Amino acid sequence: MVVGKHTASVVCKNKRDGKQRASQAILQILHPHIKTWGSLLRLYGNRSIKSFKEKKQEEQEITLLQSKAAINQPNYAILDKLKLEMTKLLERNAAVKPIGTFVPPTDINLPTATGSNLKNLIAEDELTQRMPM
């Protein structure tokens, strides 16, 4: 099976089985860090994206909270909802752990951020903007 630049060859009993096994082999090539089907389903499954119905329901909840507002008063219902959503976001971000730190190879010189170099870049950028194309 060939998909773009990825190729997989498998031994199979029939065409359908071959397509399944080749697809699995290509997925394994694309995602070598994924070890279980559950992880792959969480990445690509239909539960990974909120359904239209769920989005609509959340929008309706916020609309109902807006109707509870008093004139010239803070809308505590919306503020509480915002606080709840921000807490969920904080918990989700706290659950993400970094894989590691980047250590550049010793044989490659990485650019450095210096003020003098920045002035040269700005001058070059101004020149290119003035030049007619």
GROMACS .gro file of N, CA and C in nm:
model
  399
    1MET      N    1   0.085  -0.117   0.000
    1MET     CA    2   0.000   0.000   0.000
    1MET      C    3   0.089   0.123   0.000
    2VAL      N    4   0.053   0.223  -0.078
    2VAL     CA    5   0.126   0.348  -0.086
    2VAL      C    6   0.028   0.461  -0.053
    3VAL      N    7   0.064   0.542   0.046
    3VAL     CA    8  -0.015   0.659   0.083
    3VAL      C    9   0.081   0.777   0.086
    4GLY      N   10   0.073   0.863  -0.016
    4GLY     CA   11   0.165   0.975  -0.025
    4GLY      C   12   0.307   0.923  -0.039
    5LYS      N   13   0.392   0.959   0.057
    5LYS     CA   14   0.531   0.913   0.052
    5LYS      C   15   0.555   0.790   0.140
    6HIS      N   16   0.449   0.739   0.204
    6HIS     CA   17   0.461   0.624   0.294
    6HIS      C   18   0.421   0.497   0.221
    7THR      N   19   0.500   0.392   0.242
    7THR     CA   20   0.475   0.264   0.177
    7THR      C   21   0.478   0.154   0.281
    8ALA      N   22   0.387   0.056   0.266
    8ALA     CA   23   0.384  -0.058   0.357
    8ALA      C   24   0.355  -0.184   0.276
    9SER      N   25   0.430  -0.290   0.304
    9SER     CA   26   0.409  -0.421   0.241
    9SER      C   27   0.382  -0.522   0.351
   10VAL      N   28   0.275  -0.600   0.334
   10VAL     CA   29   0.237  -0.700   0.435
   10VAL      C   30   0.199  -0.830   0.367
   11VAL      N   31   0.204  -0.939   0.443
   11VAL     CA   32   0.158  -1.070   0.396
   11VAL      C   33   0.015  -1.087   0.445
   12CYS      N   34  -0.074  -1.130   0.354
   12CYS     CA   35  -0.215  -1.139   0.393
   12CYS      C   36  -0.283  -1.253   0.319
   13LYS      N   37  -0.406  -1.285   0.365
   13LYS     CA   38  -0.486  -1.392   0.305
   13LYS      C   39  -0.571  -1.340   0.190
   14ASN      N   40  -0.625  -1.219   0.207
   14ASN     CA   41  -0.710  -1.160   0.102
   14ASN      C   42  -0.689  -1.009   0.096
   15LYS      N   43  -0.753  -0.947   0.001
   15LYS     CA   44  -0.733  -0.805  -0.024
   15LYS      C   45  -0.777  -0.718   0.094
   16ARG      N   46  -0.891  -0.751   0.153
   16ARG     CA   47  -0.942  -0.672   0.264
   16ARG      C   48  -0.848  -0.680   0.384
   17ASP      N   49  -0.802  -0.800   0.416
   17ASP     CA   50  -0.708  -0.819   0.526
   17ASP      C   51  -0.577  -0.744   0.497
   18GLY      N   52  -0.533  -0.745   0.373
   18GLY     CA   53  -0.411  -0.675   0.335
   18GLY      C   54  -0.422  -0.525   0.354
   19LYS      N   55  -0.537  -0.470   0.317
   19LYS     CA   56  -0.558  -0.326   0.335
   19LYS      C   57  -0.554  -0.289   0.483
   20GLN      N   58  -0.617  -0.372   0.567
   20GLN     CA   59  -0.619  -0.346   0.711
   20GLN      C   60  -0.478  -0.350   0.768
   21ARG      N   61  -0.405  -0.454   0.735
   21ARG     CA   62  -0.269  -0.470   0.790
   21ARG      C   63  -0.175  -0.360   0.739
   22ALA      N   64  -0.188  -0.326   0.612
   22ALA     CA   65  -0.102  -0.220   0.557
   22ALA      C   66  -0.137  -0.085   0.620
   23SER      N   67  -0.265  -0.061   0.642
   23SER     CA   68  -0.307   0.063   0.708
   23SER      C   69  -0.249   0.070   0.849
   24GLN      N   70  -0.253  -0.040   0.919
   24GLN     CA   71  -0.197  -0.045   1.054
   24GLN      C   72  -0.046  -0.021   1.051
   25ALA      N   73   0.020  -0.078   0.952
   25ALA     CA   74   0.165  -0.059   0.940
   25ALA      C   75   0.199   0.088   0.913
   26ILE      N   76   0.121   0.154   0.829
   26ILE     CA   77   0.145   0.296   0.799
   26ILE      C   78   0.117   0.381   0.922
   27LEU      N   79   0.012   0.350   0.996
   27LEU     CA   80  -0.016   0.424   1.119
   27LEU      C   81   0.099   0.407   1.219
   28GLN      N   82   0.156   0.287   1.222
   28GLN     CA   83   0.268   0.263   1.313
   28GLN      C   84   0.391   0.343   1.270
   29ILE      N   85   0.411   0.357   1.140
   29ILE     CA   86   0.521   0.439   1.090
   29ILE      C   87   0.499   0.586   1.123
   30LEU      N   88   0.376   0.633   1.106
   30LEU     CA   89   0.344   0.773   1.132
   30LEU      C   90   0.351   0.809   1.281
   31HIS      N   91   0.314   0.715   1.367
   31HIS     CA   92   0.309   0.740   1.511
   31HIS      C   93   0.385   0.632   1.586
   32PRO      N   94   0.518   0.633   1.582
   32PRO     CA   95   0.593   0.528   1.651
   32PRO      C   96   0.584   0.538   1.803
   33HIS      N   97   0.547   0.653   1.856
   33HIS     CA   98   0.536   0.672   2.000
   33HIS      C   99   0.408   0.615   2.058
   34ILE      N  100   0.311   0.585   1.974
   34ILE     CA  101   0.182   0.533   2.022
   34ILE      C  102   0.191   0.381   2.029
   35LYS      N  103   0.160   0.327   2.146
   35LYS     CA  104   0.174   0.182   2.168
   35LYS      C  105   0.040   0.108   2.174
   36THR      N  106  -0.071   0.180   2.200
   36THR     CA  107  -0.200   0.112   2.216
   36THR      C  108  -0.303   0.170   2.122
   37TRP      N  109  -0.406   0.089   2.092
   37TRP     CA  110  -0.514   0.136   2.006
   37TRP      C  111  -0.594   0.246   2.074
   38GLY      N  112  -0.605   0.240   2.205
   38GLY     CA  113  -0.679   0.343   2.278
   38GLY      C  114  -0.618   0.481   2.258
   39SER      N  115  -0.486   0.487   2.259
   39SER     CA  116  -0.418   0.615   2.237
   39SER      C  117  -0.444   0.667   2.097
   40LEU      N  118  -0.444   0.577   2.001
   40LEU     CA  119  -0.471   0.617   1.863
   40LEU      C  120  -0.615   0.664   1.848
   41LEU      N  121  -0.708   0.596   1.915
   41LEU     CA  122  -0.848   0.637   1.909
   41LEU      C  123  -0.869   0.772   1.977
   42ARG      N  124  -0.797   0.796   2.087
   42ARG     CA  125  -0.809   0.927   2.152
   42ARG      C  126  -0.755   1.037   2.062
   43LEU      N  127  -0.656   1.003   1.979
   43LEU     CA  128  -0.598   1.101   1.889
   43LEU      C  129  -0.689   1.130   1.770
   44TYR      N  130  -0.746   1.025   1.710
   44TYR     CA  131  -0.823   1.041   1.586
   44TYR      C  132  -0.972   1.008   1.600
   45GLY      N  133  -1.015   0.951   1.711
   45GLY     CA  134  -1.152   0.903   1.723
   45GLY      C  135  -1.254   1.015   1.723
   46ASN      N  136  -1.381   0.978   1.707
   46ASN     CA  137  -1.488   1.077   1.701
   46ASN      C  138  -1.510   1.146   1.835
   47ARG      N  139  -1.459   1.090   1.942
   47ARG     CA  140  -1.471   1.154   2.074
   47ARG      C  141  -1.367   1.263   2.094
   48SER      N  142  -1.266   1.268   2.007
   48SER     CA  143  -1.161   1.369   2.023
   48SER      C  144  -1.210   1.507   1.985
   49ILE      N  145  -1.316   1.515   1.908
   49ILE     CA  146  -1.372   1.644   1.866
   49ILE      C  147  -1.514   1.652   1.921
   50LYS      N  148  -1.546   1.766   1.980
   50LYS     CA  149  -1.680   1.783   2.033
   50LYS      C  150  -1.781   1.781   1.918
   51SER      N  151  -1.890   1.718   1.942
   51SER     CA  152  -1.992   1.711   1.839
   51SER      C  153  -2.064   1.845   1.828
   52PHE      N  154  -2.129   1.863   1.716
   52PHE     CA  155  -2.205   1.985   1.691
   52PHE      C  156  -2.311   2.004   1.799
   53LYS      N  157  -2.372   1.893   1.840
   53LYS     CA  158  -2.478   1.899   1.940
   53LYS      C  159  -2.424   1.950   2.074
   54GLU      N  160  -2.305   1.903   2.115
   54GLU     CA  161  -2.245   1.947   2.241
   54GLU      C  162  -2.210   2.096   2.236
   55LYS      N  163  -2.154   2.140   2.124
   55LYS     CA  164  -2.120   2.281   2.110
   55LYS      C  165  -2.244   2.368   2.119
   56LYS      N  166  -2.350   2.326   2.052
   56LYS     CA  167  -2.475   2.402   2.053
   56LYS      C  168  -2.532   2.409   2.195
   57GLN      N  169  -2.522   2.299   2.268
   57GLN     CA  170  -2.574   2.295   2.405
   57GLN      C  171  -2.496   2.391   2.495
   58GLU      N  172  -2.364   2.395   2.480
   58GLU     CA  173  -2.284   2.487   2.560
   58GLU      C  174  -2.318   2.632   2.528
   59GLU      N  175  -2.339   2.662   2.401
   59GLU     CA  176  -2.377   2.798   2.362
   59GLU      C  177  -2.512   2.836   2.423
   60GLN      N  178  -2.606   2.741   2.425
   60GLN     CA  179  -2.738   2.769   2.482
   60GLN      C  180  -2.728   2.792   2.633
   61GLU      N  181  -2.640   2.718   2.701
   61GLU     CA  182  -2.621   2.739   2.845
   61GLU      C  183  -2.573   2.882   2.873
   62ILE      N  184  -2.479   2.928   2.792
   62ILE     CA  185  -2.426   3.064   2.811
   62ILE      C  186  -2.534   3.168   2.780
   63THR      N  187  -2.616   3.142   2.677
   63THR     CA  188  -2.725   3.234   2.644
   63THR      C  189  -2.824   3.242   2.759
   64LEU      N  190  -2.854   3.129   2.822
   64LEU     CA  191  -2.945   3.130   2.937
   64LEU      C  192  -2.885   3.207   3.054
   65LEU      N  193  -2.754   3.193   3.073
   65LEU     CA  194  -2.688   3.267   3.181
   65LEU      C  195  -2.692   3.417   3.155
   66GLN      N  196  -2.687   3.457   3.029
   66GLN     CA  197  -2.694   3.599   2.996
   66GLN      C  198  -2.831   3.656   3.031
   67SER      N  199  -2.934   3.574   3.018
   67SER     CA  200  -3.069   3.624   3.046
   67SER      C  201  -3.093   3.646   3.195
   68LYS      N  202  -3.007   3.586   3.280
   68LYS     CA  203  -3.022   3.603   3.425
   68LYS      C  204  -2.958   3.732   3.476
   69ALA      N  205  -2.898   3.809   3.389
   69ALA     CA  206  -2.827   3.930   3.430
   69ALA      C  207  -2.924   4.038   3.475
   70ALA      N  208  -2.884   4.107   3.579
   70ALA     CA  209  -2.960   4.223   3.627
   70ALA      C  210  -2.897   4.349   3.568
   71ILE      N  211  -2.979   4.451   3.554
   71ILE     CA  212  -2.931   4.576   3.494
   71ILE      C  213  -2.833   4.643   3.590
   72ASN      N  214  -2.721   4.688   3.537
   72ASN     CA  215  -2.617   4.757   3.613
   72ASN      C  216  -2.562   4.674   3.729
   73GLN      N  217  -2.560   4.543   3.712
   73GLN     CA  218  -2.508   4.452   3.813
   73GLN      C  219  -2.415   4.352   3.745
   74PRO      N  220  -2.313   4.304   3.812
   74PRO     CA  221  -2.230   4.200   3.752
   74PRO      C  222  -2.311   4.071   3.734
   75ASN      N  223  -2.286   4.002   3.626
   75ASN     CA  224  -2.355   3.876   3.600
   75ASN      C  225  -2.275   3.764   3.665
   76TYR      N  226  -2.312   3.730   3.788
   76TYR     CA  227  -2.236   3.630   3.863
   76TYR      C  228  -2.248   3.491   3.803
   77ALA      N  229  -2.357   3.463   3.735
   77ALA     CA  230  -2.372   3.331   3.673
   77ALA      C  231  -2.268   3.311   3.562
   78ILE      N  232  -2.250   3.412   3.480
   78ILE     CA  233  -2.150   3.402   3.373
   78ILE      C  234  -2.009   3.402   3.432
   79LEU      N  235  -1.987   3.481   3.536
   79LEU     CA  236  -1.855   3.483   3.600
   79LEU      C  237  -1.822   3.346   3.661
   80ASP      N  238  -1.921   3.282   3.721
   80ASP     CA  239  -1.900   3.148   3.777
   80ASP      C  240  -1.870   3.046   3.667
   81LYS      N  241  -1.941   3.057   3.556
   81LYS     CA  242  -1.918   2.968   3.442
   81LYS      C  243  -1.777   2.988   3.387
   82LEU      N  244  -1.735   3.114   3.376
   82LEU     CA  245  -1.601   3.146   3.329
   82LEU      C  246  -1.496   3.090   3.424
   83LYS      N  247  -1.520   3.104   3.553
   83LYS     CA  248  -1.427   3.050   3.653
   83LYS      C  249  -1.416   2.899   3.642
   84LEU      N  250  -1.528   2.833   3.620
   84LEU     CA  251  -1.529   2.687   3.604
   84LEU      C  252  -1.450   2.645   3.480
   85GLU      N  253  -1.471   2.714   3.369
   85GLU     CA  254  -1.401   2.680   3.245
   85GLU      C  255  -1.251   2.707   3.257
   86MET      N  256  -1.215   2.815   3.323
   86MET     CA  257  -1.073   2.845   3.343
   86MET      C  258  -1.008   2.741   3.434
   87THR      N  259  -1.080   2.692   3.534
   87THR     CA  260  -1.028   2.586   3.621
   87THR      C  261  -1.006   2.458   3.542
   88LYS      N  262  -1.100   2.424   3.453
   88LYS     CA  263  -1.084   2.306   3.367
   88LYS      C  264  -0.962   2.320   3.277
   89LEU      N  265  -0.943   2.439   3.221
   89LEU     CA  266  -0.829   2.464   3.135
   89LEU      C  267  -0.698   2.452   3.213
   90LEU      N  268  -0.695   2.505   3.335
   90LEU     CA  269  -0.576   2.496   3.419
   90LEU      C  270  -0.543   2.350   3.451
   91GLU      N  271  -0.644   2.271   3.485
   91GLU     CA  272  -0.622   2.129   3.515
   91GLU      C  273  -0.573   2.053   3.392
   92ARG      N  274  -0.628   2.086   3.275
   92ARG     CA  275  -0.585   2.019   3.152
   92ARG      C  276  -0.441   2.054   3.119
   93ASN      N  277  -0.405   2.181   3.135
   93ASN     CA  278  -0.267   2.222   3.108
   93ASN      C  279  -0.170   2.164   3.211
   94ALA      N  280  -0.213   2.150   3.336
   94ALA     CA  281  -0.127   2.093   3.440
   94ALA      C  282  -0.103   1.944   3.416
   95ALA      N  283  -0.198   1.878   3.350
   95ALA     CA  284  -0.185   1.734   3.324
   95ALA      C  285  -0.084   1.705   3.213
   96VAL      N  286  -0.054   1.804   3.131
   96VAL     CA  287   0.042   1.786   3.021
   96VAL      C  288   0.183   1.800   3.077
   97LYS      N  289   0.259   1.694   3.066
   97LYS     CA  290   0.396   1.695   3.114
   97LYS      C  291   0.491   1.706   2.995
   98PRO      N  292   0.595   1.788   3.005
   98PRO     CA  293   0.691   1.797   2.895
   98PRO      C  294   0.768   1.666   2.880
   99ILE      N  295   0.801   1.631   2.759
   99ILE     CA  296   0.874   1.508   2.731
   99ILE      C  297   1.018   1.521   2.780
  100GLY      N  298   1.077   1.634   2.759
  100GLY     CA  299   1.215   1.657   2.800
  100GLY      C  300   1.258   1.796   2.758
  101THR      N  301   1.387   1.822   2.768
  101THR     CA  302   1.440   1.951   2.727
  101THR      C  303   1.520   1.933   2.600
  102PHE      N  304   1.524   2.038   2.521
  102PHE     CA  305   1.596   2.035   2.394
  102PHE      C  306   1.744   2.057   2.419
  103VAL      N  307   1.824   1.963   2.371
  103VAL     CA  308   1.969   1.976   2.379
  103VAL      C  309   2.020   1.979   2.235
  104PRO      N  310   2.070   2.095   2.189
  104PRO     CA  311   2.113   2.104   2.050
  104PRO      C  312   2.240   2.022   2.027
  105PRO      N  313   2.256   1.971   1.906
  105PRO     CA  314   2.378   1.896   1.875
  105PRO      C  315   2.500   1.987   1.884
  106THR      N  316   2.614   1.930   1.919
  106THR     CA  317   2.734   2.010   1.937
  106THR      C  318   2.796   2.052   1.806
  107ASP      N  319   2.769   1.981   1.697
  107ASP     CA  320   2.831   2.011   1.569
  107ASP      C  321   2.757   2.117   1.488
  108ILE      N  322   2.644   2.168   1.539
  108ILE     CA  323   2.566   2.269   1.469
  108ILE      C  324   2.568   2.398   1.547
  109ASN      N  325   2.601   2.507   1.479
  109ASN     CA  326   2.601   2.639   1.543
  109ASN      C  327   2.463   2.701   1.529
  110LEU      N  328   2.399   2.725   1.641
  110LEU     CA  329   2.267   2.786   1.640
  110LEU      C  330   2.282   2.937   1.643
  111PRO      N  331   2.189   3.011   1.581
  111PRO     CA  332   2.197   3.157   1.584
  111PRO      C  333   2.176   3.210   1.726
  112THR      N  334   2.239   3.320   1.755
  112THR     CA  335   2.223   3.382   1.886
  112THR      C  336   2.144   3.511   1.870
  113ALA      N  337   2.079   3.551   1.974
  113ALA     CA  338   1.999   3.674   1.972
  113ALA      C  339   2.082   3.787   2.030
  114THR      N  340   2.136   3.869   1.941
  114THR     CA  341   2.213   3.985   1.986
  114THR      C  342   2.148   4.111   1.933
  115GLY      N  343   2.164   4.218   2.005
  115GLY     CA  344   2.104   4.345   1.965
  115GLY      C  345   2.165   4.400   1.837
  116SER      N  346   2.297   4.383   1.819
  116SER     CA  347   2.362   4.437   1.700
  116SER      C  348   2.313   4.365   1.575
  117ASN      N  349   2.294   4.236   1.583
  117ASN     CA  350   2.245   4.159   1.469
  117ASN      C  351   2.102   4.198   1.436
  118LEU      N  352   2.025   4.229   1.539
  118LEU     CA  353   1.885   4.268   1.519
  118LEU      C  354   1.876   4.398   1.440
  119LYS      N  355   1.967   4.492   1.466
  119LYS     CA  356   1.967   4.618   1.392
  119LYS      C  357   1.994   4.594   1.244
  120ASN      N  358   2.085   4.501   1.215
  120ASN     CA  359   2.114   4.467   1.076
  120ASN      C  360   1.993   4.405   1.007
  121LEU      N  361   1.922   4.319   1.079
  121LEU     CA  362   1.803   4.255   1.022
  121LEU      C  363   1.695   4.357   0.992
  122ILE      N  364   1.677   4.453   1.081
  122ILE     CA  365   1.575   4.556   1.059
  122ILE      C  366   1.612   4.640   0.937
  123ALA      N  367   1.740   4.676   0.925
  123ALA     CA  368   1.784   4.756   0.811
  123ALA      C  369   1.763   4.680   0.680
  124GLU      N  370   1.796   4.550   0.679
  124GLU     CA  371   1.775   4.468   0.559
  124GLU      C  372   1.627   4.457   0.524
  125ASP      N  373   1.542   4.444   0.627
  125ASP     CA  374   1.398   4.433   0.606
  125ASP      C  375   1.343   4.561   0.545
  126GLU      N  376   1.391   4.676   0.592
  126GLU     CA  377   1.345   4.804   0.537
  126GLU      C  378   1.386   4.818   0.392
  127LEU      N  379   1.505   4.772   0.359
  127LEU     CA  380   1.552   4.779   0.220
  127LEU      C  381   1.466   4.692   0.129
  128THR      N  382   1.432   4.573   0.174
  128THR     CA  383   1.352   4.484   0.090
  128THR      C  384   1.211   4.537   0.072
  129GLN      N  385   1.159   4.609   0.171
  129GLN     CA  386   1.025   4.664   0.158
  129GLN      C  387   1.023   4.781   0.061
  130ARG      N  388   1.133   4.855   0.050
  130ARG     CA  389   1.140   4.971  -0.039
  130ARG      C  390   1.162   4.930  -0.185
  131MET      N  391   1.221   4.814  -0.206
  131MET     CA  392   1.254   4.770  -0.342
  131MET      C  393   1.127   4.732  -0.418
  132PRO      N  394   1.106   4.785  -0.538
  132PRO     CA  395   0.988   4.745  -0.617
  132PRO      C  396   1.011   4.606  -0.675
  133MET      N  397   0.904   4.530  -0.683
  133MET     CA  398   0.914   4.395  -0.738
  133MET      C  399   0.850   4.388  -0.874
   0.00000   0.00000   0.00000
